[in-house]
Coordinates of C-alpha atoms and ligand atoms in Angstrom, one line a residue:
X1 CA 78.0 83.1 74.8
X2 CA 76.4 84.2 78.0
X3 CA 72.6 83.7 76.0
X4 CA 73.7 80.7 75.1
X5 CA 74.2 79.2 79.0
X6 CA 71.2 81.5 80.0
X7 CA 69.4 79.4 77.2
X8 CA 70.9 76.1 78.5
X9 CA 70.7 76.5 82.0
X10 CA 66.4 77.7 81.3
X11 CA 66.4 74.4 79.4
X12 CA 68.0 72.4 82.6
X13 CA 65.5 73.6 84.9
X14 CA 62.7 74.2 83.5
X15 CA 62.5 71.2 81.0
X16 CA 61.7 71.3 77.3
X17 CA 57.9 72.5 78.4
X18 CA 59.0 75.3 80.3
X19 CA 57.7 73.8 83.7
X20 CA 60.2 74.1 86.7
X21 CA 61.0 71.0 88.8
X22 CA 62.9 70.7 91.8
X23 CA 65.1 67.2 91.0
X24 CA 66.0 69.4 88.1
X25 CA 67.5 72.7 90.0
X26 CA 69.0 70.1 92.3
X27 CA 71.1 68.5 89.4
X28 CA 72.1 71.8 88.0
X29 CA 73.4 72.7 91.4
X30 CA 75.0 69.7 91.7
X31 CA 76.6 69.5 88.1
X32 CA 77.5 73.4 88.3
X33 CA 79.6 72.9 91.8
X34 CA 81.2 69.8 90.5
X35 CA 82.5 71.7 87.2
X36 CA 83.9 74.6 89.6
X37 CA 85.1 72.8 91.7
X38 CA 86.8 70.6 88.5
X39 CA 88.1 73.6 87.2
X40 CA 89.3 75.3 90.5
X41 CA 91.4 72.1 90.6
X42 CA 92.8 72.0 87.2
X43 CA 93.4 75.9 87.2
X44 CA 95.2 76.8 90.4
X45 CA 97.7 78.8 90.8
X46 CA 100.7 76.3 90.3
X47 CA 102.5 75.4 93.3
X48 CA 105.8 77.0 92.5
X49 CA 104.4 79.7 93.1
X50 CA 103.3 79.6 96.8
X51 CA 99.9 80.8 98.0
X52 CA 99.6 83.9 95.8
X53 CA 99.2 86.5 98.1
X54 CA 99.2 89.9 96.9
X55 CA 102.4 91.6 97.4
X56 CA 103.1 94.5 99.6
X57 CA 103.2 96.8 96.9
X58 CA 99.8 95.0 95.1
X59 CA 98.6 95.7 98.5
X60 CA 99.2 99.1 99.5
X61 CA 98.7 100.7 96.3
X62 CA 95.7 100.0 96.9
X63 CA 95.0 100.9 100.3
X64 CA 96.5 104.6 98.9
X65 CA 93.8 104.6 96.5
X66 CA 91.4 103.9 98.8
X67 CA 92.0 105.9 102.2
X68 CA 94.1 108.7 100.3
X69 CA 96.7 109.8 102.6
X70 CA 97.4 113.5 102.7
X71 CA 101.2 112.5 102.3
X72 CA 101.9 108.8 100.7
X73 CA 105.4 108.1 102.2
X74 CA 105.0 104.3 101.1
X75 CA 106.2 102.9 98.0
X76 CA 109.6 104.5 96.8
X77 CA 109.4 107.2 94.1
X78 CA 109.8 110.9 94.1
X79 CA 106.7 112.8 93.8
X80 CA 108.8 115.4 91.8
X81 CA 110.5 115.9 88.5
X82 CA 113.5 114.4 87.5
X83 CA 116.3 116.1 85.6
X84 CA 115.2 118.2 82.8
X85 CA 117.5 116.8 80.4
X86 CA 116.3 113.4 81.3
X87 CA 112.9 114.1 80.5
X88 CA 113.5 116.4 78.0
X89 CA 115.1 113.5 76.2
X90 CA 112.9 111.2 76.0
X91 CA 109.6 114.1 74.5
X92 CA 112.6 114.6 71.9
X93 CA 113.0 111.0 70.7
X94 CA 109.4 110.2 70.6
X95 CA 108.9 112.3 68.1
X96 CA 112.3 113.4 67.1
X97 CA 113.6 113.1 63.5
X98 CA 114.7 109.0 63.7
X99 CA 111.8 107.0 63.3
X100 CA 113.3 103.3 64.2
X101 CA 113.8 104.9 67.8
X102 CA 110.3 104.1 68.1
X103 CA 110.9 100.8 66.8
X104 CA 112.6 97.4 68.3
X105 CA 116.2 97.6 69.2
X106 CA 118.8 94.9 70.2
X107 CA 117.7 92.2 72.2
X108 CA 120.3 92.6 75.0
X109 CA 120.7 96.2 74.9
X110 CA 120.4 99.3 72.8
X111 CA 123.5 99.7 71.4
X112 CA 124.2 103.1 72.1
X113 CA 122.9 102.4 75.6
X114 CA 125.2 99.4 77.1
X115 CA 128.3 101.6 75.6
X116 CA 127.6 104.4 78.2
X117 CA 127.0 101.6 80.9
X118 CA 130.2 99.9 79.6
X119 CA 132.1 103.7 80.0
X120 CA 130.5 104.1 83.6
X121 CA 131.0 100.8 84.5
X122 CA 134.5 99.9 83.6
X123 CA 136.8 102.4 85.5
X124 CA 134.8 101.6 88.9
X125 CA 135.0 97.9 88.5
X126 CA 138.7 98.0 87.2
X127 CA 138.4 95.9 84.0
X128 CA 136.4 96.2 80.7
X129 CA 133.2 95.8 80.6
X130 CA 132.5 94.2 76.9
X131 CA 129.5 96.1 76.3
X132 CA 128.6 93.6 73.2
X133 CA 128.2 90.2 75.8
X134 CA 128.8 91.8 79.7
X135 CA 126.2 93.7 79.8
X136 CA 122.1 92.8 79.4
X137 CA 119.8 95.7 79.5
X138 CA 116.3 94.5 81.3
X139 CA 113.1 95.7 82.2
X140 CA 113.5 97.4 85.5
X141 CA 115.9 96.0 87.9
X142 CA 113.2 93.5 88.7
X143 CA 113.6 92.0 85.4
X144 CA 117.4 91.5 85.3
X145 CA 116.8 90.1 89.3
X146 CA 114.3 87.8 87.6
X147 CA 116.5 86.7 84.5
X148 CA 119.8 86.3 86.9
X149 CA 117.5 84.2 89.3
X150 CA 116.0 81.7 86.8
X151 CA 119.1 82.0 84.7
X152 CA 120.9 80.6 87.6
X153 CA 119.1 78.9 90.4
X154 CA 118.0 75.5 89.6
X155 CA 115.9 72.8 91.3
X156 CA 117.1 71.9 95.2
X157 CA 120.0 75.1 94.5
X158 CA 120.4 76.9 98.0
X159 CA 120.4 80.5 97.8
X160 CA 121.7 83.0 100.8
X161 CA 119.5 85.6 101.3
X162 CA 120.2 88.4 103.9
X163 CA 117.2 89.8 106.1
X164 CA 115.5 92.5 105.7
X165 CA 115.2 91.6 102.0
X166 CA 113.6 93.3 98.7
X167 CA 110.2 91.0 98.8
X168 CA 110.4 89.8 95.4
X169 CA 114.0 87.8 96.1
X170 CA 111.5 84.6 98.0
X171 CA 109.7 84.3 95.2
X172 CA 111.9 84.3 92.1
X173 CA 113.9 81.7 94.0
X174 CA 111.1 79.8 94.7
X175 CA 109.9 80.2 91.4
X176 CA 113.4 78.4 90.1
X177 CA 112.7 75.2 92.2
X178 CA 115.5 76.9 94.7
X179 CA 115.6 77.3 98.8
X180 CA 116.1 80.8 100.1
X181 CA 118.5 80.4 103.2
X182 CA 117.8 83.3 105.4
X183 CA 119.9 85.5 108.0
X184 CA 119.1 88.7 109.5
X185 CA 120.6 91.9 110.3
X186 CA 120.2 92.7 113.2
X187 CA 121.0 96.0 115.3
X188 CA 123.6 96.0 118.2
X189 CA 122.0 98.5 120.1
X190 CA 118.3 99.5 119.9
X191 CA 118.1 102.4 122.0
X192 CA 120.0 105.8 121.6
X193 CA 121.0 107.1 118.2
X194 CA 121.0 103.8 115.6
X195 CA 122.3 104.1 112.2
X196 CA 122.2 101.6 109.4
X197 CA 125.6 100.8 110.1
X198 CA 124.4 98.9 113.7
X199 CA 122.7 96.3 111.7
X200 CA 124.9 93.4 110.9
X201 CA 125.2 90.0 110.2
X202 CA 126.5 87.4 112.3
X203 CA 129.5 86.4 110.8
X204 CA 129.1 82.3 112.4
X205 CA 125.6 82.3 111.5
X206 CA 126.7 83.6 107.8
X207 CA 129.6 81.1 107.6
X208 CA 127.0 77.9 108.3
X209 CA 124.9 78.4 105.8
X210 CA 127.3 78.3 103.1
X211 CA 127.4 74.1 102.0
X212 CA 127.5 72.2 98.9
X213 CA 124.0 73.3 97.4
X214 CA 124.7 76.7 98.0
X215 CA 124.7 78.4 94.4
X216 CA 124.3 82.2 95.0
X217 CA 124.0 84.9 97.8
X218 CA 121.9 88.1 97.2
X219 CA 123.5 91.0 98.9
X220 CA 121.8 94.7 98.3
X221 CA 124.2 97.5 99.0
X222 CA 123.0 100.3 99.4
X223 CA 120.3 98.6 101.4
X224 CA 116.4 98.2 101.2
X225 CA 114.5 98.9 103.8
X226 CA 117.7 99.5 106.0
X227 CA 120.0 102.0 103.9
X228 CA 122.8 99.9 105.0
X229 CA 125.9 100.6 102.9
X230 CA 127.8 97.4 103.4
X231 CA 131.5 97.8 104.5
X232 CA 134.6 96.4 102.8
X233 CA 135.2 93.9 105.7
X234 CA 131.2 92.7 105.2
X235 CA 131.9 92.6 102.0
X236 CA 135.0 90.9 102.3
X237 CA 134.0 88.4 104.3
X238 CA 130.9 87.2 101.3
X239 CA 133.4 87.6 99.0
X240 CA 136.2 84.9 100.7
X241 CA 133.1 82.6 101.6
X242 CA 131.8 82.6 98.0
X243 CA 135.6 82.1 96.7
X244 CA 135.8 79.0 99.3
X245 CA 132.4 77.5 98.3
X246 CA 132.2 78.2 94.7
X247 CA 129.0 80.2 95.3
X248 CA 127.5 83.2 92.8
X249 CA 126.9 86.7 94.1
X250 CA 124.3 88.8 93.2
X251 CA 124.8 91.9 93.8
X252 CA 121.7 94.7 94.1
X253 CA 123.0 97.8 93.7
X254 CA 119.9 99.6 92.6
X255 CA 120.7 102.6 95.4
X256 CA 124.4 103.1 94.2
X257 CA 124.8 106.9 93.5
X258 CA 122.4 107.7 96.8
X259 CA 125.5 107.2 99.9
X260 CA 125.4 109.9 102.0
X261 CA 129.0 111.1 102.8
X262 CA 131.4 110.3 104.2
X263 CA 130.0 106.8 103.5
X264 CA 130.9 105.5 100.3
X265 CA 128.9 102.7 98.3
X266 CA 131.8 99.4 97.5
X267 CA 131.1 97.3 94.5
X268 CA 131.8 93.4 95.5
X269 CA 132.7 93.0 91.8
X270 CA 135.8 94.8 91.9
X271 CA 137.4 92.6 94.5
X272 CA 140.0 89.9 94.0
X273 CA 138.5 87.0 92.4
X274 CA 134.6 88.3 92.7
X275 CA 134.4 89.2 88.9
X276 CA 134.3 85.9 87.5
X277 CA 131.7 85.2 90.1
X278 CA 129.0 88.2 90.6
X279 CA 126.2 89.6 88.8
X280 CA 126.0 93.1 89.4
X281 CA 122.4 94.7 89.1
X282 CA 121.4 98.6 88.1
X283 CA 118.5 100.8 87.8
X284 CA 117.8 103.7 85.8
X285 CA 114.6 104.5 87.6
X286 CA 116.9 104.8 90.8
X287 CA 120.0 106.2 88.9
X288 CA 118.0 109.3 86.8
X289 CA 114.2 109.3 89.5
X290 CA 112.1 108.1 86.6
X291 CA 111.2 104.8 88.6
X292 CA 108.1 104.9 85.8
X293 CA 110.7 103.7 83.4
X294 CA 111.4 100.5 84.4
X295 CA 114.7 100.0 82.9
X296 CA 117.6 98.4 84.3
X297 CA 120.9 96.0 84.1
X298 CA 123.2 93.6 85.0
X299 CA 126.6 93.2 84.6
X300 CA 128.5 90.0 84.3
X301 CA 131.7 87.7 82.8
X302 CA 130.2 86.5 79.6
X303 CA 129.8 83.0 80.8
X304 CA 127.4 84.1 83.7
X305 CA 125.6 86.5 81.4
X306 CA 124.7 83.9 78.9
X307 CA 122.0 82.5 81.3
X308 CA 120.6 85.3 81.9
X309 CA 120.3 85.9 78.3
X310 CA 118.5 82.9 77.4
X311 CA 115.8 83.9 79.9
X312 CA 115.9 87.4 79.1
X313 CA 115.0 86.6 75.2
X314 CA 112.2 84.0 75.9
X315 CA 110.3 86.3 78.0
X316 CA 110.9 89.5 77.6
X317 CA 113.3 89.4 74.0
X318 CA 113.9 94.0 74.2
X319 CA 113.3 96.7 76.2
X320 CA 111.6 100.2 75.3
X321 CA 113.8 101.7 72.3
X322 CA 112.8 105.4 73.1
X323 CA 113.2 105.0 76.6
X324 CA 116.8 103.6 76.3
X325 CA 117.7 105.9 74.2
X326 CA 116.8 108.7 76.6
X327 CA 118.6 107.2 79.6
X328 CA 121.8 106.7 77.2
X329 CA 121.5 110.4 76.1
X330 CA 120.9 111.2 80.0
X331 CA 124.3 109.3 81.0
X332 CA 126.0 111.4 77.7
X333 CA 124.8 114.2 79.5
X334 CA 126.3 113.4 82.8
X335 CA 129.2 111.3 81.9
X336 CA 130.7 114.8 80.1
X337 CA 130.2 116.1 83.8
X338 CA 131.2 113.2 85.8
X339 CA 133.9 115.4 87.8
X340 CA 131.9 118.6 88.5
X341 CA 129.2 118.3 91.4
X342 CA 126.3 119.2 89.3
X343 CA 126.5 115.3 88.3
X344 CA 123.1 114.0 89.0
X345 CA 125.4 110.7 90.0
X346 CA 126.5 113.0 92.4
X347 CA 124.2 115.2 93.3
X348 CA 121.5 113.3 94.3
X349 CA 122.7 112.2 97.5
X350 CA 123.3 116.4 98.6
X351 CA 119.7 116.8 96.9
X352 CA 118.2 113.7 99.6
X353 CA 119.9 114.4 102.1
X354 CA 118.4 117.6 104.3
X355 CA 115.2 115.3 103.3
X356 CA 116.9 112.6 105.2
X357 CA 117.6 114.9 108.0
X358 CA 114.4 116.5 108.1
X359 CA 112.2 113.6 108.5
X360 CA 114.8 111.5 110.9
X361 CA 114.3 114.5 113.2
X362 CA 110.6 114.8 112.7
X363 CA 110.4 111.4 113.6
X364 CA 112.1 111.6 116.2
X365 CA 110.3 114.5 117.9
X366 CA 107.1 112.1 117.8
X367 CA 108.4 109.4 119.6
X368 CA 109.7 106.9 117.2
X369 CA 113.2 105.6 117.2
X370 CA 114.0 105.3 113.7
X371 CA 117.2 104.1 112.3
X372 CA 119.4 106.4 110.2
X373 CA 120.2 105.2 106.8
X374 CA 123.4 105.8 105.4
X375 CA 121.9 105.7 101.5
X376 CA 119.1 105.6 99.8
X377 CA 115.8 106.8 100.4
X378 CA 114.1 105.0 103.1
X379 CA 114.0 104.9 107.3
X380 CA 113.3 102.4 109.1
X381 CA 111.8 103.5 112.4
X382 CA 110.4 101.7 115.5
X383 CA 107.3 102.7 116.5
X384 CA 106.7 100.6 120.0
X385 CA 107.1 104.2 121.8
X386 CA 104.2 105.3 120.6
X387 CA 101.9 101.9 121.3
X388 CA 99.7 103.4 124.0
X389 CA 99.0 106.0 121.2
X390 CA 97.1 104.2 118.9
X391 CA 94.5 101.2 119.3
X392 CA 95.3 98.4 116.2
X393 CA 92.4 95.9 118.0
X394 CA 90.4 97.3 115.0
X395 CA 92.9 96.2 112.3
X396 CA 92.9 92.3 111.6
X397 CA 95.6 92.2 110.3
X398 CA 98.0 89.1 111.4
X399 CA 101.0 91.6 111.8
X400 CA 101.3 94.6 114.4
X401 CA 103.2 96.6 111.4
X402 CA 101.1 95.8 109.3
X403 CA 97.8 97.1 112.1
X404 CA 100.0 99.9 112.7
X405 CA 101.0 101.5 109.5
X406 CA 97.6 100.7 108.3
X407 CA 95.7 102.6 111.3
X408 CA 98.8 105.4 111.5
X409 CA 97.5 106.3 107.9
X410 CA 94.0 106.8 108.5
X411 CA 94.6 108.7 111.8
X412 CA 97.6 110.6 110.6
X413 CA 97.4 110.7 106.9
X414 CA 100.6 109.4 106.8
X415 CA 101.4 106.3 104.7
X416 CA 104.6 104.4 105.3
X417 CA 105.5 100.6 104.8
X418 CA 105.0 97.3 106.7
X419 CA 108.6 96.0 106.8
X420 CA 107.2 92.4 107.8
X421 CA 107.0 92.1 104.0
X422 CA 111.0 92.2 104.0
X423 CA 111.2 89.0 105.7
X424 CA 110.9 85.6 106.0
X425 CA 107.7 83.3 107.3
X426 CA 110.0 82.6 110.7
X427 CA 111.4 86.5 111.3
X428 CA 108.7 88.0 110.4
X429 CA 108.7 89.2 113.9
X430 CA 112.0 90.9 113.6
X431 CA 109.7 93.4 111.5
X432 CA 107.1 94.2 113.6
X433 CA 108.0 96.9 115.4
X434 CA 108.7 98.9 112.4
X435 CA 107.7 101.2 109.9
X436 CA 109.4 102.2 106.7
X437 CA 109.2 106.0 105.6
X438 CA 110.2 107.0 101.7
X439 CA 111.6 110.4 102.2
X440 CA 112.4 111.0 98.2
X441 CA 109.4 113.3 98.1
X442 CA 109.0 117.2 97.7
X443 CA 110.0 119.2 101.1
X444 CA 106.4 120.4 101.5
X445 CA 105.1 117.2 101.4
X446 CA 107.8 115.9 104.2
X447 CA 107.0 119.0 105.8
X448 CA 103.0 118.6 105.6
X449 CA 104.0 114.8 106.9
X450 CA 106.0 116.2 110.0
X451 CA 102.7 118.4 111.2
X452 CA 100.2 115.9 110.5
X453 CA 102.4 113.4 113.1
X454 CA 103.0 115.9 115.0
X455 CA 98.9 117.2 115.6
X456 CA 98.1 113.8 116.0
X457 CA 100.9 113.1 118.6
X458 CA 99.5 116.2 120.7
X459 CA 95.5 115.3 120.1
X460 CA 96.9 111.8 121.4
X461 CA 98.6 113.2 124.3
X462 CA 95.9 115.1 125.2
X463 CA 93.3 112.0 125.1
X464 CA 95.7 110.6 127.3
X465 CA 95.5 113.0 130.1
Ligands
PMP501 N1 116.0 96.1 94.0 C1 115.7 96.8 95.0 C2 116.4 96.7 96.3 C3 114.6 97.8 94.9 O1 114.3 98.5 96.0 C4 113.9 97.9 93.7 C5 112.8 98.8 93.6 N2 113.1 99.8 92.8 C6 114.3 97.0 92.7 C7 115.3 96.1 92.8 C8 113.6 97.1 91.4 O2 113.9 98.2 90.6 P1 113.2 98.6 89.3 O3 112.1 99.6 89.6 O4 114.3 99.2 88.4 O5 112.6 97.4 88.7
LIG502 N1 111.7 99.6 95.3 C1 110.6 100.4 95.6 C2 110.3 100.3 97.1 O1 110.9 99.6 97.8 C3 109.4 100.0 94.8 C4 108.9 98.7 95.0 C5 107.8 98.2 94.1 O2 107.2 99.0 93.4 N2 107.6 97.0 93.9 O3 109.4 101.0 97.5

């Protein structure tokens, strides 16, 4: 192929006889940057789909491979081993006895699979899950966001999205010909000791946006970058406002089993009149730390399900077999132990939370204000203390987050998260005084984190002198 344009191209220029002329180069040129610029045209990235800038994640995955931070505190996934059983399960099948668990399984779900989720499920929602057409197995949580999102969202549909918000929410909308509707949390006090709790929503600003072309709400509890748990009055108040105008809920609740007590995480599906109206949405890689697995689910009435469905089996059709079989055999394992604290459902949240403690304090001690969650595994933390620290005019970056976490990590070593990403094109400012910290990562390497800040706070200090 590529002889065969050289060949062409020789021919263009240099004429049968091998002799180069000018007016021919010229009309190469010409014709060569008329066909790009053809082709650029035709093949663009289709307008649904925005500008196409790389993602967060695309983004500083890539800066870690590059600048190698001594500790990556970015993107969210332990840097240690899950459960043994878990893992342990899944070497077993592979090459275990039953070869069709290497093969394709159910569409919608391994079977043996969205029985376990249909046992875990049920008692905590207070009705029963039908396994066989409630429940839709996906790949990652991303997936079942994705088919409950184009499942559901149609052209001109509104759809309430609550600030800071997992990145990918803007697109998929987008992506169904739908309008994301912001509103941000926003923190009552931002001095002295803030906690995820201080962020709210205003309840006016959340009652005006629901109208006629409203069609869903995404709410995330436990919350993303926040750790906000929502409350049962928060909650209560979505619910009666999607009751009043008709409107869908989705419901992330990737960071369920990771509330740190006394806080306790509230499914919106188990209120009066929300079942027949939410999507509820699950992830292993949260649930069991094996983010690397990319298995998830939702859980719906049948009629909601059934969109989701009909995306799910045009694009994606089944999930992993092996891999779903392992996380079923990981929830038999724990479901026989649901009452005793050893229960990873249970345990994980004791397991994260000195590591919660630890880098809160750490953080503190180095001049940032950071907010404590009340789940999951990240920390939001304001950095504006520490301005006269660090000099961003070398980072072009459009966003002082963005400048700071990006120069923090080369000077530190330490690599967090721009939380500008979490937000809209007209708050994006409501993010830039913060960084977000993962904290899910072995205690040496939260430890190593704390020194590194803390020799670069004092080298700082003493520069400053
Ligand atoms: N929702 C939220 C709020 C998340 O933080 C993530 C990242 N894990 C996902 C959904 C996607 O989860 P998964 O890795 O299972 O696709
Ligand atoms: N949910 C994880 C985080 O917020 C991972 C995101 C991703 O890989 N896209 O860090």
């Amino acid at each position: 192929m590529m002889f065969r344009l050289g060949r062409s191209l020789y021919v263009a220029v240099r004429g049968l006889n091998g002799v180069v002329r000018p007016e021919n180069i010229k009309k190469v040129v010409r014709n060569l940057s008329c066909t790009t610029s053809l082709m650029a045209d035709k093949f663009k990235l289709p307008a649904r789909y925005g500008a196409g800038e790389k993602s967060v994640w695309v983004e500083y995955i890539q800066l870690a491979a590059e600048i190698k931070p001594a500790v990556n505190l970015g993107q969210g996934f332990p840097d240690y081993h899950a459960p043994k059983h878990v893992t342990k399960a899944l070497g077993d099948i592979a090459t275990g006895p039953n070869p069709l668990l290497n093969q394709y399984t159910r569409g919608f779900g391994h079977p043996p699979l969205i029985q376990n989720l249909s046992k875990l499920y049920s008692p905590l929602i207070g009705r029963e899950i039908n396994p066989q057409n409630e429940i839709l197995v996906t790949f990652g949580a991303y997936e079942a966001l994705y088919s409950a999102i184009l499942g559901h969202v149609d052209e001109g549909d509104e759809v309430i999205v609550i600030e800071p918000f997992f990145d990918c929410y803007d697109f998929m909308i987008k992506s169904a010909g739908g309008k994301p509707r912001f509103i941000a949390l926003c923190p009552t006090k931002t001095s002295g000791e803030i906690t995820s709790a201080d962020w709210v929503l205003d309840e006016k600003e959340l009652e005006s946006l629901f109208n006629p072309r409203t069609k869903m709400i995404i709410v995330n509890t436990p919350h993303n970058p926040l750790g906000k748990v929502f409350t049962q009055q928060e909650l209560e108040l979505i619910a009666n406002l999607c009751k009043k105008h008709n409107v869908l809920c989705l419901s992330d609740e990737v960071y369920e089993w990771m509330a740190y007590e006394p806080v306790k995480h509230i499914r919106i599906a188990s209120f009066p009149g929300m079942w027949e109206r939410t999507i509820t949405i699950g992830s292993a890689g949260k649930t069991f730390s094996v983010t690397g697995w990319k298995t998830g689910w939702a859980y719906a009435p049948a009629a909601l399900m059934r969109n989701l469905h009909v995306v799910h089996q045009n694009c994606v059709y089944t999930c992993c077999t092996p891999v779903q079989e392992a996380i079923s055999r990981s929830f038999d394992y724990e479901l026989a132990r649901r009452d005793s604290p050893e229960c990873y459902l249970t345990a994980l949240a004791c397991e994260l939370r000195p590591k919660r403690d630890f880098v809160i304090k750490s953080l503190r001690e180095n001049g940032f204000n950071p907010t404590v969650p009340e789940a999951g595994y990240f920390i939001i933390a304001d950095w504006t203390n520490l301005a006269d620290k660090i000099d961003l005019s070398s980072e072009p970056d459009k966003y002082k987050d963005y400048q700071f976490t990006k120069k923090f990590a080369k000077e530190t070593g330490v690599l967090a998260i721009p939380p500008t990403a979490f937000y809209s094109q007209e708050h994006k400012h409501l993010g830039e005084n913060f960084a977000r910290f993962c904290f899910i990562k072995k205690d040496e390497n939260l430890q190593l984190a704390g020194k590194l800040i803390k020799e670069w706070n004092a080298k700082n200090k003493k520069a400053c002198v």
